[in-house]
Amino acid sequence: MIQTDILIIGAGPTGLFAVFEAGLLKLKCHLIDALPQPGGQLAELYPKKPIYDIPGYPEVLAGDLVTNLMEQIKQFQPGFTLGETAETIDKLDDGSFIVTTNKGTKHQAKAVAIAGGLGTFEPRKPILENLSKYEEKGVEYFVKDPELFRDKKIVIAGGGDSALDWSIFLADVASEVTLIHRRNEFRGALDSVEKLQEYKKLGLVNLITPAEVLALHGETHLNAITIERDGQQEILETDFFIPLFGLTPKLGSIANWGLEIEKNAIKVNNALDYQTNIEGIYAIGDVNIYPGKLKLILCGFHEATLMCQSIYARLNPGKKYVLKYTTVSGVDGFDGTRKEAEKAVVKSIE
């Protein structure tokens, strides 16, 4: 059983920043996310695309923002359960919650913050017969551990950033990488497209366009696929097929937790603390809805800040928290580190 003060469901930017605000209040956090790495959409869908409306950053790449957020919260030592989705929730007599994931991992927390962006991200799956038969038996929708593909033949399908980046990365891991796309053009970062072109010339990546995967083959494990190119069908031997066609957001099992839902989002009390209709459960970021709601990262940061103040008051009844600016109070990490401004020097001028 993983024990924590605040269990955050969703490790996107809003969930990550909530760790920092909670840390200032000496509250420990643990995060659950269905994706194999923190960052949510920023890390999975557009890590190399710039964001222009983060305060203090005229321009910042989405992936760099995630890196900075992870660095900012490092001293508060958050825990992570990645590659799993929150499945069930039970409220105990003492007011705490037990949240169990789809893989049976149990978490006990004094408060739950749903920061799942637009919901649980599920891979967009190609329409192929017997696709489910080969899932985790040669068909993978995420690259959770690159070593799984060490010295293996792999086929990646897709035309976006993920397909480009993983084709390039796995060229140094797999024995053979083939990238298939139904068009000749790719929608990705220019440097990734140019690098893939270079890898193709060097024979590090086999590029097949325009083409489409038609069928999967293998008795107990995938060992080949049928593709169609220029009206002709051919069979490619492979150990793994990785379709990277993007992600579809869904509330998933959270929709069955008794929360008040409106337009596939969770209704919250925005006049105070972004708490849901169930005491102790909050929703922040794109997953919530209230009058005047704006789905912006900076709004999620604001919501996370007020939520953490409310959770502190709820967990410490009668104890008054005196808000101090970090320029004055400094930041004390759970790992013993401290960040603080240099002290003013009192000295006479002769």
CSV table of C-alpha atoms in Angstrom, one decimal:
chain,number,residue,atom,x,y,z
A,1,MET,CA,0.0,0.0,0.0
A,2,ILE,CA,1.5,3.3,-1.1
A,3,GLN,CA,0.8,6.0,1.6
A,4,THR,CA,0.7,9.7,0.8
A,5,ASP,CA,-1.0,13.0,1.8
A,6,ILE,CA,-2.3,13.9,-1.6
A,7,LEU,CA,-2.8,11.4,-4.4
A,8,ILE,CA,-2.7,13.2,-7.8
A,9,ILE,CA,-4.3,11.4,-10.7
A,10,GLY,CA,-2.6,12.7,-13.8
A,11,ALA,CA,1.1,13.7,-14.1
A,12,GLY,CA,0.6,16.5,-16.7
A,13,PRO,CA,1.8,20.1,-16.0
A,14,THR,CA,-1.0,20.9,-13.6
A,15,GLY,CA,-0.5,17.7,-11.5
A,16,LEU,CA,3.3,18.3,-11.4
A,17,PHE,CA,2.9,21.9,-10.3
A,18,ALA,CA,0.5,20.8,-7.6
A,19,VAL,CA,3.4,18.8,-6.1
A,20,PHE,CA,5.4,22.0,-5.7
A,21,GLU,CA,2.5,23.9,-4.0
A,22,ALA,CA,1.8,21.0,-1.7
A,23,GLY,CA,5.5,20.7,-0.8
A,24,LEU,CA,5.5,24.3,0.4
A,25,LEU,CA,2.8,23.2,2.8
A,26,LYS,CA,4.8,20.1,3.9
A,27,LEU,CA,2.3,17.8,2.2
A,28,LYS,CA,3.7,14.7,0.4
A,29,CYS,CA,2.4,13.7,-3.0
A,30,HIS,CA,2.2,10.6,-5.2
A,31,LEU,CA,1.1,10.7,-8.8
A,32,ILE,CA,-0.7,8.1,-11.0
A,33,ASP,CA,-0.6,8.3,-14.8
A,34,ALA,CA,-1.6,6.0,-17.6
A,35,LEU,CA,1.4,7.2,-19.7
A,36,PRO,CA,4.8,5.7,-19.2
A,37,GLN,CA,6.4,9.0,-18.3
A,38,PRO,CA,5.4,12.3,-16.6
A,39,GLY,CA,4.2,15.3,-18.7
A,40,GLY,CA,0.8,14.3,-20.1
A,41,GLN,CA,0.1,15.7,-23.5
A,42,LEU,CA,3.2,17.8,-23.4
A,43,ALA,CA,5.5,14.8,-23.3
A,44,GLU,CA,3.5,12.4,-25.4
A,45,LEU,CA,1.9,14.5,-28.1
A,46,TYR,CA,4.0,17.5,-28.8
A,47,PRO,CA,7.3,17.6,-26.8
A,48,LYS,CA,9.1,19.7,-29.4
A,49,LYS,CA,6.4,22.2,-30.1
A,50,PRO,CA,6.6,25.7,-28.5
A,51,ILE,CA,4.2,27.1,-26.0
A,52,TYR,CA,3.8,30.9,-25.8
A,53,ASP,CA,1.5,31.6,-22.9
A,54,ILE,CA,3.5,30.4,-19.9
A,55,PRO,CA,4.3,33.4,-17.6
A,56,GLY,CA,7.9,34.3,-17.7
A,57,TYR,CA,8.6,32.2,-20.9
A,58,PRO,CA,8.2,34.1,-24.1
A,59,GLU,CA,8.6,30.7,-25.7
A,60,VAL,CA,9.2,27.3,-24.2
A,61,LEU,CA,9.2,23.8,-25.8
A,62,ALA,CA,6.6,21.6,-24.2
A,63,GLY,CA,9.2,18.9,-23.4
A,64,ASP,CA,11.4,21.6,-21.8
A,65,LEU,CA,8.5,22.8,-19.6
A,66,VAL,CA,8.0,19.3,-18.3
A,67,THR,CA,11.8,19.0,-17.6
A,68,ASN,CA,11.7,22.3,-15.7
A,69,LEU,CA,8.6,21.2,-13.7
A,70,MET,CA,10.3,17.9,-12.8
A,71,GLU,CA,13.4,19.8,-11.7
A,72,GLN,CA,11.2,22.2,-9.6
A,73,ILE,CA,9.5,19.4,-7.7
A,74,LYS,CA,12.6,17.2,-7.3
A,75,GLN,CA,13.3,18.3,-3.8
A,76,PHE,CA,9.8,17.3,-2.7
A,77,GLN,CA,10.5,13.7,-3.7
A,78,PRO,CA,7.1,12.8,-5.3
A,79,GLY,CA,6.3,9.1,-6.0
A,80,PHE,CA,5.0,7.9,-9.3
A,81,THR,CA,2.9,5.0,-10.5
A,82,LEU,CA,3.2,5.2,-14.3
A,83,GLY,CA,1.7,3.1,-17.0
A,84,GLU,CA,-1.4,2.4,-14.8
A,85,THR,CA,-4.9,4.0,-14.6
A,86,ALA,CA,-6.9,4.7,-11.5
A,87,GLU,CA,-9.7,2.2,-11.5
A,88,THR,CA,-11.6,2.2,-8.2
A,89,ILE,CA,-11.8,4.5,-5.2
A,90,ASP,CA,-13.1,3.7,-1.6
A,91,LYS,CA,-13.6,6.2,1.1
A,92,LEU,CA,-12.6,5.0,4.6
A,93,ASP,CA,-14.2,6.0,7.9
A,94,ASP,CA,-11.3,8.3,8.8
A,95,GLY,CA,-12.0,10.3,5.6
A,96,SER,CA,-9.0,9.0,3.7
A,97,PHE,CA,-9.2,7.2,0.3
A,98,ILE,CA,-7.9,4.0,-1.2
A,99,VAL,CA,-7.4,4.2,-4.9
A,100,THR,CA,-6.6,1.0,-6.8
A,101,THR,CA,-5.2,0.9,-10.4
A,102,ASN,CA,-6.0,-1.4,-13.2
A,103,LYS,CA,-2.9,-3.4,-12.3
A,104,GLY,CA,-3.9,-3.8,-8.6
A,105,THR,CA,-1.6,-1.1,-7.2
A,106,LYS,CA,-3.2,0.3,-4.1
A,107,HIS,CA,-2.7,3.9,-2.8
A,108,GLN,CA,-4.0,5.4,0.4
A,109,ALA,CA,-4.3,9.2,0.6
A,110,LYS,CA,-5.8,11.8,2.8
A,111,ALA,CA,-7.0,13.8,-0.3
A,112,VAL,CA,-7.3,13.0,-4.0
A,113,ALA,CA,-6.7,15.5,-6.7
A,114,ILE,CA,-7.9,14.6,-10.2
A,115,ALA,CA,-5.6,16.4,-12.6
A,116,GLY,CA,-6.0,14.1,-15.6
A,117,GLY,CA,-6.1,16.8,-18.3
A,118,LEU,CA,-8.8,15.7,-20.7
A,119,GLY,CA,-9.0,12.3,-19.1
A,120,THR,CA,-7.1,9.0,-19.4
A,121,PHE,CA,-5.2,8.9,-22.7
A,122,GLU,CA,-5.9,5.7,-24.6
A,123,PRO,CA,-4.0,4.9,-27.8
A,124,ARG,CA,-5.8,5.3,-31.2
A,125,LYS,CA,-5.8,1.7,-32.4
A,126,PRO,CA,-5.7,0.8,-36.1
A,127,ILE,CA,-8.6,-1.3,-37.4
A,128,LEU,CA,-7.0,-4.7,-37.8
A,129,GLU,CA,-8.4,-8.1,-37.4
A,130,ASN,CA,-7.1,-9.9,-34.3
A,131,LEU,CA,-5.3,-6.8,-33.1
A,132,SER,CA,-6.1,-7.5,-29.4
A,133,LYS,CA,-4.7,-11.1,-29.8
A,134,TYR,CA,-1.2,-9.6,-30.2
A,135,GLU,CA,-1.3,-6.8,-27.6
A,136,GLU,CA,1.7,-7.2,-25.4
A,137,LYS,CA,2.6,-10.1,-27.6
A,138,GLY,CA,4.3,-8.1,-30.3
A,139,VAL,CA,1.9,-5.1,-30.5
A,140,GLU,CA,2.9,-2.2,-28.3
A,141,TYR,CA,1.2,1.3,-28.2
A,142,PHE,CA,3.9,3.0,-26.0
A,143,VAL,CA,7.6,2.6,-25.7
A,144,LYS,CA,7.8,2.1,-21.9
A,145,ASP,CA,11.2,0.4,-21.9
A,146,PRO,CA,13.4,0.7,-25.0
A,147,GLU,CA,15.4,-2.4,-23.9
A,148,LEU,CA,12.3,-4.5,-24.8
A,149,PHE,CA,13.3,-3.9,-28.4
A,150,ARG,CA,17.0,-4.5,-28.0
A,151,ASP,CA,18.3,-6.4,-31.1
A,152,LYS,CA,14.7,-7.0,-32.4
A,153,LYS,CA,13.0,-6.2,-35.7
A,154,ILE,CA,10.4,-3.5,-35.2
A,155,VAL,CA,7.8,-1.8,-37.4
A,156,ILE,CA,6.5,1.6,-36.4
A,157,ALA,CA,3.4,3.1,-38.1
A,158,GLY,CA,2.5,6.8,-38.0
A,159,GLY,CA,3.5,10.2,-39.3
A,160,GLY,CA,3.7,12.5,-36.3
A,161,ASP,CA,6.4,13.5,-33.7
A,162,SER,CA,6.1,10.2,-31.7
A,163,ALA,CA,6.6,8.0,-34.8
A,164,LEU,CA,9.6,10.1,-36.0
A,165,ASP,CA,11.3,10.4,-32.6
A,166,TRP,CA,10.9,6.8,-31.7
A,167,SER,CA,12.1,5.6,-35.1
A,168,ILE,CA,15.2,7.7,-34.7
A,169,PHE,CA,15.8,6.7,-31.0
A,170,LEU,CA,15.2,2.9,-31.5
A,171,ALA,CA,17.6,2.8,-34.6
A,172,ASP,CA,20.4,2.6,-32.0
A,173,VAL,CA,18.6,-0.2,-30.0
A,174,ALA,CA,16.8,-2.5,-32.4
A,175,SER,CA,18.4,-4.6,-35.1
A,176,GLU,CA,16.1,-3.2,-37.7
A,177,VAL,CA,13.6,-0.3,-37.7
A,178,THR,CA,11.0,0.2,-40.4
A,179,LEU,CA,8.7,3.2,-40.4
A,180,ILE,CA,5.5,3.0,-42.4
A,181,HIS,CA,3.2,6.0,-43.1
A,182,ARG,CA,0.2,6.2,-45.4
A,183,ARG,CA,1.5,9.5,-46.9
A,184,ASN,CA,4.9,10.7,-48.1
A,185,GLU,CA,4.6,13.8,-45.9
A,186,PHE,CA,5.2,13.8,-42.2
A,187,ARG,CA,3.7,16.2,-39.6
A,188,GLY,CA,6.5,16.6,-37.1
A,189,ALA,CA,9.3,18.9,-35.9
A,190,LEU,CA,11.6,19.9,-38.8
A,191,ASP,CA,14.8,18.6,-37.2
A,192,SER,CA,13.2,15.2,-36.6
A,193,VAL,CA,12.1,15.0,-40.3
A,194,GLU,CA,15.6,16.0,-41.4
A,195,LYS,CA,17.2,13.5,-39.1
A,196,LEU,CA,15.0,10.7,-40.3
A,197,GLN,CA,15.9,11.6,-43.9
A,198,GLU,CA,19.6,11.3,-42.9
A,199,TYR,CA,18.9,7.9,-41.1
A,200,LYS,CA,17.2,6.6,-44.2
A,201,LYS,CA,20.2,7.5,-46.4
A,202,LEU,CA,22.5,5.8,-43.9
A,203,GLY,CA,20.3,2.7,-43.9
A,204,LEU,CA,19.6,3.0,-40.2
A,205,VAL,CA,15.8,3.3,-40.8
A,206,ASN,CA,13.7,1.6,-43.5
A,207,LEU,CA,11.1,4.1,-44.7
A,208,ILE,CA,8.1,2.8,-46.5
A,209,THR,CA,5.6,5.4,-47.9
A,210,PRO,CA,2.9,5.6,-48.9
A,211,ALA,CA,1.9,2.3,-47.4
A,212,GLU,CA,-0.6,0.8,-44.9
A,213,VAL,CA,-0.6,-2.2,-42.6
A,214,LEU,CA,-3.3,-4.6,-43.5
A,215,ALA,CA,-2.9,-7.7,-41.3
A,216,LEU,CA,-0.9,-9.2,-38.5
A,217,HIS,CA,0.5,-12.8,-38.3
A,218,GLY,CA,1.8,-15.2,-35.8
A,219,GLU,CA,0.6,-18.1,-33.7
A,220,THR,CA,1.4,-17.1,-30.1
A,221,HIS,CA,3.5,-14.0,-30.8
A,222,LEU,CA,3.5,-11.5,-33.7
A,223,ASN,CA,6.1,-12.5,-36.3
A,224,ALA,CA,5.1,-10.8,-39.5
A,225,ILE,CA,2.7,-8.1,-40.9
A,226,THR,CA,1.1,-7.6,-44.3
A,227,ILE,CA,1.4,-4.2,-45.9
A,228,GLU,CA,0.1,-2.6,-49.0
A,229,ARG,CA,2.4,-0.4,-51.1
A,230,ASP,CA,1.7,0.9,-54.6
A,231,GLY,CA,-1.3,-1.4,-54.8
A,232,GLN,CA,0.8,-4.4,-54.1
A,233,GLN,CA,0.8,-6.5,-50.9
A,234,GLU,CA,3.9,-7.8,-49.3
A,235,ILE,CA,4.8,-9.5,-46.0
A,236,LEU,CA,7.4,-8.1,-43.6
A,237,GLU,CA,8.9,-10.2,-40.8
A,238,THR,CA,9.0,-8.4,-37.5
A,239,ASP,CA,9.1,-9.0,-33.8
A,240,PHE,CA,7.2,-5.9,-32.8
A,241,PHE,CA,4.5,-3.6,-34.4
A,242,ILE,CA,4.2,-0.1,-32.8
A,243,PRO,CA,1.3,1.9,-34.1
A,244,LEU,CA,1.7,5.5,-33.0
A,245,PHE,CA,-1.5,7.3,-34.2
A,246,GLY,CA,-2.0,9.6,-31.3
A,247,LEU,CA,-4.1,9.4,-28.1
A,248,THR,CA,-7.9,9.6,-27.4
A,249,PRO,CA,-8.8,11.3,-24.0
A,250,LYS,CA,-11.5,9.6,-21.9
A,251,LEU,CA,-12.6,10.0,-18.3
A,252,GLY,CA,-12.4,6.2,-18.0
A,253,SER,CA,-13.3,4.6,-14.7
A,254,ILE,CA,-13.3,8.0,-12.9
A,255,ALA,CA,-16.7,8.6,-14.5
A,256,ASN,CA,-18.1,5.9,-12.3
A,257,TRP,CA,-16.9,7.3,-9.0
A,258,GLY,CA,-20.1,9.2,-8.2
A,259,LEU,CA,-18.7,12.6,-9.2
A,260,GLU,CA,-20.9,15.2,-10.8
A,261,ILE,CA,-20.1,15.2,-14.6
A,262,GLU,CA,-21.0,17.8,-17.1
A,263,LYS,CA,-19.9,17.7,-20.8
A,264,ASN,CA,-17.4,14.9,-20.0
A,265,ALA,CA,-15.8,17.1,-17.4
A,266,ILE,CA,-15.9,17.1,-13.6
A,267,LYS,CA,-17.9,19.9,-11.9
A,268,VAL,CA,-16.1,21.7,-9.1
A,269,ASN,CA,-16.6,24.6,-6.7
A,270,ASN,CA,-14.5,27.3,-8.3
A,271,ALA,CA,-15.7,29.9,-5.8
A,272,LEU,CA,-13.4,28.3,-3.2
A,273,ASP,CA,-11.1,25.4,-3.8
A,274,TYR,CA,-12.0,23.3,-6.9
A,275,GLN,CA,-13.5,20.5,-4.7
A,276,THR,CA,-16.0,18.1,-6.3
A,277,ASN,CA,-19.3,17.0,-4.9
A,278,ILE,CA,-17.4,14.4,-2.8
A,279,GLU,CA,-15.5,15.9,0.1
A,280,GLY,CA,-11.8,15.3,-0.1
A,281,ILE,CA,-11.8,14.8,-3.9
A,282,TYR,CA,-10.7,17.8,-6.0
A,283,ALA,CA,-10.4,18.3,-9.8
A,284,ILE,CA,-7.9,20.7,-11.3
A,285,GLY,CA,-6.8,21.6,-14.9
A,286,ASP,CA,-8.6,20.6,-18.1
A,287,VAL,CA,-10.5,17.8,-16.5
A,288,ASN,CA,-12.8,20.2,-14.5
A,289,ILE,CA,-15.6,22.5,-15.5
A,290,TYR,CA,-17.2,25.6,-13.9
A,291,PRO,CA,-18.6,28.9,-15.2
A,292,GLY,CA,-16.0,30.8,-17.1
A,293,LYS,CA,-13.6,27.8,-17.3
A,294,LEU,CA,-10.5,28.3,-19.6
A,295,LYS,CA,-8.5,25.2,-20.5
A,296,LEU,CA,-5.1,26.8,-20.2
A,297,ILE,CA,-2.0,25.5,-18.4
A,298,LEU,CA,-1.6,28.7,-16.4
A,299,CYS,CA,-5.2,28.4,-15.2
A,300,GLY,CA,-4.4,24.9,-14.0
A,301,PHE,CA,-1.4,26.2,-12.0
A,302,HIS,CA,-3.7,28.7,-10.3
A,303,GLU,CA,-6.3,26.0,-9.5
A,304,ALA,CA,-3.6,23.7,-8.1
A,305,THR,CA,-2.4,26.5,-5.7
A,306,LEU,CA,-5.8,27.2,-4.2
A,307,MET,CA,-6.6,23.5,-4.0
A,308,CYS,CA,-3.4,22.8,-1.9
A,309,GLN,CA,-4.3,25.6,0.5
A,310,SER,CA,-7.7,24.0,1.0
A,311,ILE,CA,-6.3,20.5,1.5
A,312,TYR,CA,-3.9,21.9,4.1
A,313,ALA,CA,-6.7,23.6,6.0
A,314,ARG,CA,-8.8,20.4,5.8
A,315,LEU,CA,-6.0,18.2,7.1
A,316,ASN,CA,-5.0,20.7,9.8
A,317,PRO,CA,-8.2,22.0,11.4
A,318,GLY,CA,-7.6,25.0,13.6
A,319,LYS,CA,-4.1,25.5,12.5
A,320,LYS,CA,-3.5,28.7,10.7
A,321,TYR,CA,-1.2,28.9,7.8
A,322,VAL,CA,0.7,32.2,7.3
A,323,LEU,CA,1.4,32.7,3.6
A,324,LYS,CA,4.9,33.8,2.9
A,325,TYR,CA,6.5,34.6,-0.4
A,326,THR,CA,9.2,32.1,-1.3
A,327,THR,CA,11.6,35.1,-1.7
A,328,VAL,CA,11.2,35.5,2.1
A,329,SER,CA,10.6,32.0,3.4
A,330,GLY,CA,12.8,30.0,1.0
A,331,VAL,CA,11.9,26.5,0.0
A,332,ASP,CA,12.8,23.5,2.2
A,333,GLY,CA,12.8,20.2,0.4
A,334,PHE,CA,11.9,16.8,1.9
A,335,ASP,CA,15.4,15.7,0.9
A,336,GLY,CA,17.0,18.1,3.3
A,337,THR,CA,17.9,20.7,0.7
A,338,ARG,CA,17.0,24.4,1.0
A,339,LYS,CA,16.7,27.2,-1.5
A,340,GLU,CA,16.8,30.7,-0.3
A,341,ALA,CA,17.7,34.2,-1.4
A,342,GLU,CA,21.0,35.6,-0.2
A,343,LYS,CA,20.8,37.4,3.1
A,344,ALA,CA,21.2,41.2,3.0
A,345,VAL,CA,24.5,42.4,4.3
A,346,VAL,CA,24.6,45.1,6.9
A,347,LYS,CA,27.8,47.1,6.5
A,348,SER,CA,28.8,50.7,6.8
A,349,ILE,CA,30.0,52.6,3.8
A,350,GLU,CA,33.1,54.5,4.7
